[in-house]
Amino acid sequence: MKKRYTIALIALVLGFMITLQFRTTNRAAEPGVPLDRANELARELKDLARERAGLEAEANDLERKLSRTRLGYTQAKEILKAEVNDAAAVAGMTAVEGHGVMVTITNTSESAAPGAIFTFRDEDLLKLVNELRAAGAEAISINGQRLISISEIRLAGSFIIVNTQKITAPYEILAIGDSAALRSSLEIRGGLVETLRDWGMNVTVEPKNRVEIPAYKGSLRYEFAKQVKEG
């Protein structure tokens, strides 16, 4: 009888142990994230974080470079614009102002015939312009006509032609430059102004603190001349 109780107790203990083993196995089989997989996911997350930080740093660097490029483009544009403006001023395509002189010439005899010795001629006007240029004049106009490299001064009948426009007395020549140098070059003893006065012309040379000379209004298009290609 005692032996039976012992066997029953052993069977009960074995049953309890089997049941406990079964429950433990079932819990291990339940869905979940294994430890190794969790560690792997953590490593991947760290790698992604580092990659994101690298991409952000690269994006910031590109933005800085783009900002410098934009700044460089703006500076280059301003420099180019200034050079174009300077070239336009030198070419006579823009109005300019500065210190200079105003030369006024009138015939003393209204009845003087064109071509007579006491009549102001186109060649006299050309000589006067050349004197001003030789004295350092940076811009010159005659009766409102801006002189540039292709300007012509010639006689047409009883008129003087400047930039294809007829001009008549009184002749007003404006020049920008060193006022003293321009005036002395014209009024030098035995010079052009003295000769014109000896011929009966009324010539005045006035230094000016401000002389305004208009832009050239003609065309600068070339029909036959072309730029030479380098190389």
PDB file of C-alpha atoms in Angstrom:
ATOM      1  CA  MET A   1       0.000   0.000   0.000  1.00  0.00           C
ATOM      2  CA  LYS A   2       2.805   2.333   0.916  1.00  0.00           C
ATOM      3  CA  LYS A   3       4.504   1.407  -2.319  1.00  0.00           C
ATOM      4  CA  ARG A   4       1.425   2.520  -4.273  1.00  0.00           C
ATOM      5  CA  TYR A   5       1.387   5.905  -2.583  1.00  0.00           C
ATOM      6  CA  THR A   6       5.034   6.370  -3.437  1.00  0.00           C
ATOM      7  CA  ILE A   7       4.440   5.531  -7.122  1.00  0.00           C
ATOM      8  CA  ALA A   8       1.459   7.885  -7.241  1.00  0.00           C
ATOM      9  CA  LEU A   9       3.518  10.704  -5.704  1.00  0.00           C
ATOM     10  CA  ILE A  10       6.300  10.125  -8.186  1.00  0.00           C
ATOM     11  CA  ALA A  11       3.793  10.158 -11.047  1.00  0.00           C
ATOM     12  CA  LEU A  12       2.283  13.399  -9.739  1.00  0.00           C
ATOM     13  CA  VAL A  13       5.683  15.064  -9.534  1.00  0.00           C
ATOM     14  CA  LEU A  14       6.589  13.902 -13.024  1.00  0.00           C
ATOM     15  CA  GLY A  15       3.284  15.183 -14.353  1.00  0.00           C
ATOM     16  CA  PHE A  16       3.875  18.580 -12.723  1.00  0.00           C
ATOM     17  CA  MET A  17       7.383  18.743 -14.177  1.00  0.00           C
ATOM     18  CA  ILE A  18       6.124  17.791 -17.658  1.00  0.00           C
ATOM     19  CA  THR A  19       3.416  20.415 -17.472  1.00  0.00           C
ATOM     20  CA  LEU A  20       5.919  23.085 -16.392  1.00  0.00           C
ATOM     21  CA  GLN A  21       8.279  22.070 -19.220  1.00  0.00           C
ATOM     22  CA  PHE A  22       5.448  22.274 -21.752  1.00  0.00           C
ATOM     23  CA  ARG A  23       4.412  25.766 -20.609  1.00  0.00           C
ATOM     24  CA  THR A  24       8.008  27.007 -20.692  1.00  0.00           C
ATOM     25  CA  THR A  25       8.458  25.651 -24.236  1.00  0.00           C
ATOM     26  CA  ASN A  26       5.217  27.273 -25.369  1.00  0.00           C
ATOM     27  CA  ARG A  27       6.268  30.657 -23.946  1.00  0.00           C
ATOM     28  CA  ALA A  28       9.604  30.415 -25.791  1.00  0.00           C
ATOM     29  CA  ALA A  29       7.729  29.629 -28.990  1.00  0.00           C
ATOM     30  CA  GLU A  30       5.400  32.636 -28.599  1.00  0.00           C
ATOM     31  CA  PRO A  31       6.016  35.550 -31.118  1.00  0.00           C
ATOM     32  CA  GLY A  32       8.721  38.015 -30.067  1.00  0.00           C
ATOM     33  CA  VAL A  33      12.069  39.548 -31.049  1.00  0.00           C
ATOM     34  CA  PRO A  34      15.092  37.381 -30.349  1.00  0.00           C
ATOM     35  CA  LEU A  35      17.971  39.047 -28.537  1.00  0.00           C
ATOM     36  CA  ASP A  36      20.339  38.675 -31.496  1.00  0.00           C
ATOM     37  CA  ARG A  37      17.830  40.321 -33.847  1.00  0.00           C
ATOM     38  CA  ALA A  38      17.296  43.203 -31.402  1.00  0.00           C
ATOM     39  CA  ASN A  39      21.046  43.815 -31.285  1.00  0.00           C
ATOM     40  CA  GLU A  40      21.194  43.736 -35.081  1.00  0.00           C
ATOM     41  CA  LEU A  41      18.367  46.283 -35.353  1.00  0.00           C
ATOM     42  CA  ALA A  42      20.133  48.550 -32.854  1.00  0.00           C
ATOM     43  CA  ARG A  43      23.304  48.459 -34.931  1.00  0.00           C
ATOM     44  CA  GLU A  44      21.358  49.273 -38.103  1.00  0.00           C
ATOM     45  CA  LEU A  45      19.678  52.197 -36.338  1.00  0.00           C
ATOM     46  CA  LYS A  46      23.069  53.584 -35.292  1.00  0.00           C
ATOM     47  CA  ASP A  47      24.363  53.186 -38.865  1.00  0.00           C
ATOM     48  CA  LEU A  48      21.345  55.056 -40.235  1.00  0.00           C
ATOM     49  CA  ALA A  49      21.846  57.831 -37.686  1.00  0.00           C
ATOM     50  CA  ARG A  50      25.491  58.213 -38.743  1.00  0.00           C
ATOM     51  CA  GLU A  51      24.493  58.199 -42.422  1.00  0.00           C
ATOM     52  CA  ARG A  52      21.859  60.851 -41.792  1.00  0.00           C
ATOM     53  CA  ALA A  53      24.371  63.037 -39.937  1.00  0.00           C
ATOM     54  CA  GLY A  54      26.798  62.668 -42.854  1.00  0.00           C
ATOM     55  CA  LEU A  55      24.117  63.621 -45.387  1.00  0.00           C
ATOM     56  CA  GLU A  56      23.144  66.677 -43.324  1.00  0.00           C
ATOM     57  CA  ALA A  57      26.777  67.784 -43.144  1.00  0.00           C
ATOM     58  CA  GLU A  58      27.150  67.318 -46.912  1.00  0.00           C
ATOM     59  CA  ALA A  59      23.956  69.298 -47.538  1.00  0.00           C
ATOM     60  CA  ASN A  60      25.191  72.149 -45.330  1.00  0.00           C
ATOM     61  CA  ASP A  61      28.517  72.182 -47.158  1.00  0.00           C
ATOM     62  CA  LEU A  62      26.773  72.307 -50.542  1.00  0.00           C
ATOM     63  CA  GLU A  63      24.569  75.158 -49.319  1.00  0.00           C
ATOM     64  CA  ARG A  64      27.655  77.121 -48.229  1.00  0.00           C
ATOM     65  CA  LYS A  65      29.296  76.523 -51.605  1.00  0.00           C
ATOM     66  CA  LEU A  66      26.114  77.583 -53.392  1.00  0.00           C
ATOM     67  CA  SER A  67      25.974  80.766 -51.310  1.00  0.00           C
ATOM     68  CA  ARG A  68      29.586  81.554 -52.206  1.00  0.00           C
ATOM     69  CA  THR A  69      28.818  80.865 -55.862  1.00  0.00           C
ATOM     70  CA  ARG A  70      25.852  83.225 -55.779  1.00  0.00           C
ATOM     71  CA  LEU A  71      27.959  85.867 -54.061  1.00  0.00           C
ATOM     72  CA  GLY A  72      30.723  85.389 -56.614  1.00  0.00           C
ATOM     73  CA  TYR A  73      28.194  85.671 -59.462  1.00  0.00           C
ATOM     74  CA  THR A  74      26.804  88.896 -57.990  1.00  0.00           C
ATOM     75  CA  GLN A  75      30.283  90.378 -57.587  1.00  0.00           C
ATOM     76  CA  ALA A  76      31.261  89.314 -61.106  1.00  0.00           C
ATOM     77  CA  LYS A  77      28.054  90.818 -62.452  1.00  0.00           C
ATOM     78  CA  GLU A  78      28.731  94.139 -60.697  1.00  0.00           C
ATOM     79  CA  ILE A  79      32.327  94.200 -61.966  1.00  0.00           C
ATOM     80  CA  LEU A  80      31.168  93.416 -65.503  1.00  0.00           C
ATOM     81  CA  LYS A  81      28.480  96.081 -65.270  1.00  0.00           C
ATOM     82  CA  ALA A  82      31.046  98.665 -64.117  1.00  0.00           C
ATOM     83  CA  GLU A  83      33.361  97.712 -66.993  1.00  0.00           C
ATOM     84  CA  VAL A  84      30.521  98.026 -69.498  1.00  0.00           C
ATOM     85  CA  ASN A  85      29.606 101.447 -68.091  1.00  0.00           C
ATOM     86  CA  ASP A  86      33.237 102.577 -68.283  1.00  0.00           C
ATOM     87  CA  ALA A  87      33.529 101.316 -71.851  1.00  0.00           C
ATOM     88  CA  ALA A  88      30.278 103.081 -72.779  1.00  0.00           C
ATOM     89  CA  ALA A  89      31.557 106.338 -71.277  1.00  0.00           C
ATOM     90  CA  VAL A  90      34.866 106.070 -73.138  1.00  0.00           C
ATOM     91  CA  ALA A  91      33.013 105.258 -76.358  1.00  0.00           C
ATOM     92  CA  GLY A  92      30.854 108.336 -75.871  1.00  0.00           C
ATOM     93  CA  MET A  93      27.574 106.436 -75.455  1.00  0.00           C
ATOM     94  CA  THR A  94      26.707 107.991 -72.089  1.00  0.00           C
ATOM     95  CA  ALA A  95      26.482 111.580 -70.901  1.00  0.00           C
ATOM     96  CA  VAL A  96      29.418 112.711 -68.755  1.00  0.00           C
ATOM     97  CA  GLU A  97      30.278 115.678 -66.577  1.00  0.00           C
ATOM     98  CA  GLY A  98      33.302 117.214 -64.900  1.00  0.00           C
ATOM     99  CA  HIS A  99      35.720 120.136 -64.819  1.00  0.00           C
ATOM    100  CA  GLY A 100      36.590 121.616 -68.164  1.00  0.00           C
ATOM    101  CA  VAL A 101      36.309 124.599 -70.479  1.00  0.00           C
ATOM    102  CA  MET A 102      33.729 126.197 -72.747  1.00  0.00           C
ATOM    103  CA  VAL A 103      35.009 127.742 -75.964  1.00  0.00           C
ATOM    104  CA  THR A 104      32.690 130.097 -77.836  1.00  0.00           C
ATOM    105  CA  ILE A 105      33.472 131.324 -81.350  1.00  0.00           C
ATOM    106  CA  THR A 106      31.533 133.909 -83.379  1.00  0.00           C
ATOM    107  CA  ASN A 107      32.283 135.714 -86.613  1.00  0.00           C
ATOM    108  CA  THR A 108      32.756 139.459 -86.103  1.00  0.00           C
ATOM    109  CA  SER A 109      31.424 140.135 -89.588  1.00  0.00           C
ATOM    110  CA  GLU A 110      27.962 138.746 -90.290  1.00  0.00           C
ATOM    111  CA  SER A 111      28.477 139.441 -93.984  1.00  0.00           C
ATOM    112  CA  ALA A 112      31.634 137.341 -94.244  1.00  0.00           C
ATOM    113  CA  ALA A 113      31.238 134.938 -97.152  1.00  0.00           C
ATOM    114  CA  PRO A 114      31.747 131.155 -96.648  1.00  0.00           C
ATOM    115  CA  GLY A 115      35.334 130.247 -97.347  1.00  0.00           C
ATOM    116  CA  ALA A 116      36.608 133.816 -96.883  1.00  0.00           C
ATOM    117  CA  ILE A 117      39.754 134.281 -94.845  1.00  0.00           C
ATOM    118  CA  PHE A 118      37.870 135.810 -91.915  1.00  0.00           C
ATOM    119  CA  THR A 119      35.227 133.079 -91.803  1.00  0.00           C
ATOM    120  CA  PHE A 120      35.532 130.252 -89.285  1.00  0.00           C
ATOM    121  CA  ARG A 121      36.070 127.077 -91.270  1.00  0.00           C
ATOM    122  CA  ASP A 122      35.704 123.365 -90.639  1.00  0.00           C
ATOM    123  CA  GLU A 123      39.489 122.947 -90.640  1.00  0.00           C
ATOM    124  CA  ASP A 124      39.774 125.618 -87.929  1.00  0.00           C
ATOM    125  CA  LEU A 125      37.252 123.702 -85.839  1.00  0.00           C
ATOM    126  CA  LEU A 126      39.157 120.447 -86.421  1.00  0.00           C
ATOM    127  CA  LYS A 127      42.435 122.094 -85.338  1.00  0.00           C
ATOM    128  CA  LEU A 128      40.791 123.409 -82.178  1.00  0.00           C
ATOM    129  CA  VAL A 129      39.443 119.937 -81.325  1.00  0.00           C
ATOM    130  CA  ASN A 130      42.864 118.394 -81.903  1.00  0.00           C
ATOM    131  CA  GLU A 131      44.453 120.976 -79.589  1.00  0.00           C
ATOM    132  CA  LEU A 132      41.964 120.060 -76.858  1.00  0.00           C
ATOM    133  CA  ARG A 133      42.591 116.343 -77.303  1.00  0.00           C
ATOM    134  CA  ALA A 134      46.344 116.857 -77.216  1.00  0.00           C
ATOM    135  CA  ALA A 135      45.911 118.787 -73.944  1.00  0.00           C
ATOM    136  CA  GLY A 136      44.119 115.813 -72.344  1.00  0.00           C
ATOM    137  CA  ALA A 137      40.431 116.446 -73.028  1.00  0.00           C
ATOM    138  CA  GLU A 138      38.486 113.303 -72.109  1.00  0.00           C
ATOM    139  CA  ALA A 139      35.203 114.268 -73.768  1.00  0.00           C
ATOM    140  CA  ILE A 140      34.307 116.972 -76.325  1.00  0.00           C
ATOM    141  CA  SER A 141      31.084 118.246 -77.856  1.00  0.00           C
ATOM    142  CA  ILE A 142      30.369 120.862 -80.518  1.00  0.00           C
ATOM    143  CA  ASN A 143      26.989 122.583 -80.398  1.00  0.00           C
ATOM    144  CA  GLY A 144      25.594 119.590 -78.512  1.00  0.00           C
ATOM    145  CA  GLN A 145      27.160 116.960 -80.802  1.00  0.00           C
ATOM    146  CA  ARG A 146      29.362 114.477 -78.917  1.00  0.00           C
ATOM    147  CA  LEU A 147      32.609 113.726 -80.692  1.00  0.00           C
ATOM    148  CA  ILE A 148      33.722 110.089 -80.831  1.00  0.00           C
ATOM    149  CA  SER A 149      36.240 108.157 -82.911  1.00  0.00           C
ATOM    150  CA  ILE A 150      33.994 108.062 -86.015  1.00  0.00           C
ATOM    151  CA  SER A 151      32.730 111.654 -85.795  1.00  0.00           C
ATOM    152  CA  GLU A 152      33.347 113.808 -88.849  1.00  0.00           C
ATOM    153  CA  ILE A 153      33.919 117.569 -89.070  1.00  0.00           C
ATOM    154  CA  ARG A 154      33.563 118.780 -92.642  1.00  0.00           C
ATOM    155  CA  LEU A 155      32.240 121.612 -94.752  1.00  0.00           C
ATOM    156  CA  ALA A 156      29.016 121.166 -96.718  1.00  0.00           C
ATOM    157  CA  GLY A 157      28.107 124.312 -98.664  1.00  0.00           C
ATOM    158  CA  SER A 158      27.889 127.166 -96.186  1.00  0.00           C
ATOM    159  CA  PHE A 159      27.538 124.833 -93.171  1.00  0.00           C
ATOM    160  CA  ILE A 160      29.870 122.796 -91.046  1.00  0.00           C
ATOM    161  CA  ILE A 161      28.742 119.193 -90.583  1.00  0.00           C
ATOM    162  CA  VAL A 162      29.349 117.330 -87.316  1.00  0.00           C
ATOM    163  CA  ASN A 163      27.935 113.801 -86.922  1.00  0.00           C
ATOM    164  CA  THR A 164      25.890 114.403 -90.102  1.00  0.00           C
ATOM    165  CA  GLN A 165      24.234 117.416 -88.382  1.00  0.00           C
ATOM    166  CA  LYS A 166      24.503 121.001 -89.655  1.00  0.00           C
ATOM    167  CA  ILE A 167      25.869 123.480 -87.120  1.00  0.00           C
ATOM    168  CA  THR A 168      26.135 127.265 -87.425  1.00  0.00           C
ATOM    169  CA  ALA A 169      27.691 130.126 -85.464  1.00  0.00           C
ATOM    170  CA  PRO A 170      28.000 130.749 -82.645  1.00  0.00           C
ATOM    171  CA  TYR A 171      30.060 127.600 -82.151  1.00  0.00           C
ATOM    172  CA  GLU A 172      30.156 126.270 -78.601  1.00  0.00           C
ATOM    173  CA  ILE A 173      32.813 123.695 -77.848  1.00  0.00           C
ATOM    174  CA  LEU A 174      32.701 121.953 -74.466  1.00  0.00           C
ATOM    175  CA  ALA A 175      35.603 119.869 -73.208  1.00  0.00           C
ATOM    176  CA  ILE A 176      36.100 117.906 -69.974  1.00  0.00           C
ATOM    177  CA  GLY A 177      39.596 117.760 -68.520  1.00  0.00           C
ATOM    178  CA  ASP A 178      42.138 119.828 -66.581  1.00  0.00           C
ATOM    179  CA  SER A 179      40.693 123.332 -67.009  1.00  0.00           C
ATOM    180  CA  ALA A 180      44.052 125.094 -66.688  1.00  0.00           C
ATOM    181  CA  ALA A 181      45.813 122.745 -69.116  1.00  0.00           C
ATOM    182  CA  LEU A 182      43.012 122.978 -71.692  1.00  0.00           C
ATOM    183  CA  ARG A 183      42.876 126.777 -71.500  1.00  0.00           C
ATOM    184  CA  SER A 184      46.647 127.272 -71.713  1.00  0.00           C
ATOM    185  CA  SER A 185      46.917 124.935 -74.713  1.00  0.00           C
ATOM    186  CA  LEU A 186      44.422 127.090 -76.621  1.00  0.00           C
ATOM    187  CA  GLU A 187      45.627 130.507 -75.513  1.00  0.00           C
ATOM    188  CA  ILE A 188      49.338 129.839 -75.860  1.00  0.00           C
ATOM    189  CA  ARG A 189      51.160 132.752 -77.492  1.00  0.00           C
ATOM    190  CA  GLY A 190      51.067 132.373 -81.260  1.00  0.00           C
ATOM    191  CA  GLY A 191      48.567 129.520 -80.949  1.00  0.00           C
ATOM    192  CA  LEU A 192      45.275 128.852 -82.696  1.00  0.00           C
ATOM    193  CA  VAL A 193      43.071 131.117 -80.562  1.00  0.00           C
ATOM    194  CA  GLU A 194      45.415 134.070 -80.993  1.00  0.00           C
ATOM    195  CA  THR A 195      45.440 133.474 -84.752  1.00  0.00           C
ATOM    196  CA  LEU A 196      41.635 133.346 -84.898  1.00  0.00           C
ATOM    197  CA  ARG A 197      41.397 136.559 -82.945  1.00  0.00           C
ATOM    198  CA  ASP A 198      43.889 138.175 -85.306  1.00  0.00           C
ATOM    199  CA  TRP A 199      41.597 137.150 -88.147  1.00  0.00           C
ATOM    200  CA  GLY A 200      38.725 138.992 -86.508  1.00  0.00           C
ATOM    201  CA  MET A 201      37.012 136.097 -84.726  1.00  0.00           C
ATOM    202  CA  ASN A 202      35.486 136.595 -81.321  1.00  0.00           C
ATOM    203  CA  VAL A 203      36.867 133.679 -79.281  1.00  0.00           C
ATOM    204  CA  THR A 204      36.356 133.160 -75.551  1.00  0.00           C
ATOM    205  CA  VAL A 205      37.787 130.361 -73.422  1.00  0.00           C
ATOM    206  CA  GLU A 206      36.101 129.965 -70.029  1.00  0.00           C
ATOM    207  CA  PRO A 207      37.156 127.486 -67.336  1.00  0.00           C
ATOM    208  CA  LYS A 208      34.142 125.686 -65.859  1.00  0.00           C
ATOM    209  CA  ASN A 209      33.742 123.798 -62.596  1.00  0.00           C
ATOM    210  CA  ARG A 210      31.040 121.691 -64.194  1.00  0.00           C
ATOM    211  CA  VAL A 211      30.729 120.828 -67.856  1.00  0.00           C
ATOM    212  CA  GLU A 212      28.060 118.395 -69.032  1.00  0.00           C
ATOM    213  CA  ILE A 213      28.534 116.686 -72.365  1.00  0.00           C
ATOM    214  CA  PRO A 214      25.706 114.626 -73.899  1.00  0.00           C
ATOM    215  CA  ALA A 215      25.951 111.090 -75.201  1.00  0.00           C
ATOM    216  CA  TYR A 216      26.569 110.279 -78.845  1.00  0.00           C
ATOM    217  CA  LYS A 217      23.223 109.805 -80.567  1.00  0.00           C
ATOM    218  CA  GLY A 218      24.297 108.188 -83.824  1.00  0.00           C
ATOM    219  CA  SER A 219      24.685 104.536 -84.783  1.00  0.00           C
ATOM    220  CA  LEU A 220      27.745 102.414 -84.077  1.00  0.00           C
ATOM    221  CA  ARG A 221      26.806  99.448 -86.247  1.00  0.00           C
ATOM    222  CA  TYR A 222      29.524  98.086 -88.501  1.00  0.00           C
ATOM    223  CA  GLU A 223      28.620  96.697 -91.912  1.00  0.00           C
ATOM    224  CA  PHE A 224      32.041  95.609 -93.095  1.00  0.00           C
ATOM    225  CA  ALA A 225      34.321  95.506 -90.059  1.00  0.00           C
ATOM    226  CA  LYS A 226      34.329  92.257 -88.063  1.00  0.00           C
ATOM    227  CA  GLN A 227      36.144  91.204 -84.935  1.00  0.00           C
ATOM    228  CA  VAL A 228      39.283  89.117 -85.429  1.00  0.00           C
ATOM    229  CA  LYS A 229      38.945  85.710 -83.803  1.00  0.00           C
ATOM    230  CA  GLU A 230      41.841  84.773 -81.543  1.00  0.00           C
ATOM    231  CA  GLY A 231      43.840  81.756 -82.575  1.00  0.00           C
TER     232      GLY A 231
END
